[in-house]
Short mmCIF file of C-alpha atoms in Angstrom, two decimals:
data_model
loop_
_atom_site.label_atom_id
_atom_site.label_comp_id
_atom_site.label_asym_id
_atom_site.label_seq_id
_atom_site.Cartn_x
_atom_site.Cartn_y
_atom_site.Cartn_z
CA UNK A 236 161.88 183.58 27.22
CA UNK A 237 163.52 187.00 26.95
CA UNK A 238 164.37 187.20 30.63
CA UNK A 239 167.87 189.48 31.50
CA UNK A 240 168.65 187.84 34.69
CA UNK A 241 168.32 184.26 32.72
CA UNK A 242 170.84 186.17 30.41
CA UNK A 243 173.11 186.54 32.99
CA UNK A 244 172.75 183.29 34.87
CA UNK A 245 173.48 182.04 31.49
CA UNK A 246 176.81 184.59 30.86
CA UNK A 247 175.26 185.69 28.10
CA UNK A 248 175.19 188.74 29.44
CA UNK A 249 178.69 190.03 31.83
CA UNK A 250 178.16 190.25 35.31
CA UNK A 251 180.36 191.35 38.30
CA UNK A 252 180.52 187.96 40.05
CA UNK A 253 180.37 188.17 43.97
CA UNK A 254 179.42 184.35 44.16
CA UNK A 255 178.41 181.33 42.23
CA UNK A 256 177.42 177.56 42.38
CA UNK A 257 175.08 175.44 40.70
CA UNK A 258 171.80 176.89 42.12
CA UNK A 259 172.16 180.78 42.07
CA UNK A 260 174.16 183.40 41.48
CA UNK A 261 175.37 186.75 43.22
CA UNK A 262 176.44 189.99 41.76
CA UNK A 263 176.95 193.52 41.90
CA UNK A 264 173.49 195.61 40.90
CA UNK A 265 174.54 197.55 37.95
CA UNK A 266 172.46 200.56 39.28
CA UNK A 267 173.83 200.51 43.40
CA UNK A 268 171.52 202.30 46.02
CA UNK A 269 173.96 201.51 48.71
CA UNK A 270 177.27 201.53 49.82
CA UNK A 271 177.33 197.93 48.77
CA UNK A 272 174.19 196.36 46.62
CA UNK A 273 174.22 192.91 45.15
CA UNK A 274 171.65 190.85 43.78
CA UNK A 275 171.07 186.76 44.63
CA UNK A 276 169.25 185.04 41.68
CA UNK A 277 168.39 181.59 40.91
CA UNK A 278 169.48 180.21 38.27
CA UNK A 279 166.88 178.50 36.76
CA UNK A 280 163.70 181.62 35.86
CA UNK A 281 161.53 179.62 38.86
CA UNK A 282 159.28 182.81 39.84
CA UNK A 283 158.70 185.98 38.61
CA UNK A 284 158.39 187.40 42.91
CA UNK A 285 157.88 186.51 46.09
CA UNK A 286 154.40 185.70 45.23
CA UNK A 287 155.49 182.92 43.37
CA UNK A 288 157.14 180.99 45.36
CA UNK A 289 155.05 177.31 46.42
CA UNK A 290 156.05 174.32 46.83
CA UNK A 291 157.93 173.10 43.90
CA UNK A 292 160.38 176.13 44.25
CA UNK A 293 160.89 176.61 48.23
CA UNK A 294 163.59 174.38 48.91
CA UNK A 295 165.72 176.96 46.64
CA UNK A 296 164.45 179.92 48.13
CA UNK A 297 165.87 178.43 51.34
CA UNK A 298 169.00 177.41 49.98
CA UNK A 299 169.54 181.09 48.67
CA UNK A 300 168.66 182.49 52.09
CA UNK A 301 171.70 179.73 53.54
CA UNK A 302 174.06 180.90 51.35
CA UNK A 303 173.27 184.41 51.87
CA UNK A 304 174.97 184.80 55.19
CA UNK A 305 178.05 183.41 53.45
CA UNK A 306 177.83 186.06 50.15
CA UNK A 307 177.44 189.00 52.88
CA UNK A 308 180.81 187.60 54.49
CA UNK A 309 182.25 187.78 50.88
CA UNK A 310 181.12 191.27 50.73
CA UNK A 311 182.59 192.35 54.21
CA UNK A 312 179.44 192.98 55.60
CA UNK A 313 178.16 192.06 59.01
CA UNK A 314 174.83 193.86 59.32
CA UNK A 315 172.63 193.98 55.70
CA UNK A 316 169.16 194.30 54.42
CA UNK A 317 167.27 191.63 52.48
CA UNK A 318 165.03 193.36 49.88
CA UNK A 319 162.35 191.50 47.45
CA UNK A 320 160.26 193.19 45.61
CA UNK A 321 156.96 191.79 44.36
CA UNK A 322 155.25 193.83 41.35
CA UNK A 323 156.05 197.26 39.16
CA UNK A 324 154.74 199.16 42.18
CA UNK A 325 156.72 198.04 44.85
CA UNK A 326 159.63 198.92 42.54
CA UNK A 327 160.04 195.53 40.93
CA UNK A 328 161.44 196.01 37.41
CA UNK A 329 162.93 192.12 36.17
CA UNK A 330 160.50 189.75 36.24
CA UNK A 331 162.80 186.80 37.85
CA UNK A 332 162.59 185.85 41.76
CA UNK A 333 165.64 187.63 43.21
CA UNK A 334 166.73 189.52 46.53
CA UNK A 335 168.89 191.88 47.07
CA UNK A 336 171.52 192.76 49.61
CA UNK A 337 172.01 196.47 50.75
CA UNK A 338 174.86 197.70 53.05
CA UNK A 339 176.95 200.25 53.95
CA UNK A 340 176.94 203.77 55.96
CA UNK A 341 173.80 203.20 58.63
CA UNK A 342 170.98 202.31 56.31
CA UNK A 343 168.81 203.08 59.49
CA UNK A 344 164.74 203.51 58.63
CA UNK A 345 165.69 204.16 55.29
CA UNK A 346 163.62 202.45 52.69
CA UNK A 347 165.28 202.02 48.93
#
């Protein structure tokens, strides 16, 4: 599979590191559209969205939404946005189950 957040998971490809651990992985988005942006991945290429999660994948979808509260403490943020995207439309453009964390100056009604 030719999959770039496997790539990273698999520091294959450099990342900026915000957290780690056996599971997932957080970093900084390459391409930021906040004050502060990172991205929370599994590590092992489980779903391609949202829509893919079942079953045999949910009990690491919860564990990445427990450790989120901890990353966005890492970050210095108290109030965030949780963002998944599910398809090209809805601006999804890596094909690996991942959310993102947006922050910063009053993000407000603003969609990104």
């Amino acid at each position: 599979m030719d999959c770039l957040f496997c790539k990273i998971a698999a520091n294959e490809i450099p990342s900026k590191k915000i957290y780690e651990d056996e599971m997932i992985l957080a970093y900084h988005d390459i391409a930021p559209q906040s004050d502060v942006h990172a991205l929370v991945i599994p590590k092992e290429h489980i779903a391609s969205s949202a829509n893919d999660i079942n079953s045999s994948n949910s009990s690491v979808i919860a564990y990445i939404f427990e450790k989120i509260p901890e990353i966005a403490k890492i970050l210095g943020v108290d109030s965030y946005r949780i963002i998944n995207n599910c398809g090209e439309k809805a601006g999804q453009t890596v094909k690996h189950l991942h959310f993102h964390i947006l922050s910063g100056d009053n993000l407000g009604e603003r969609l990104v």
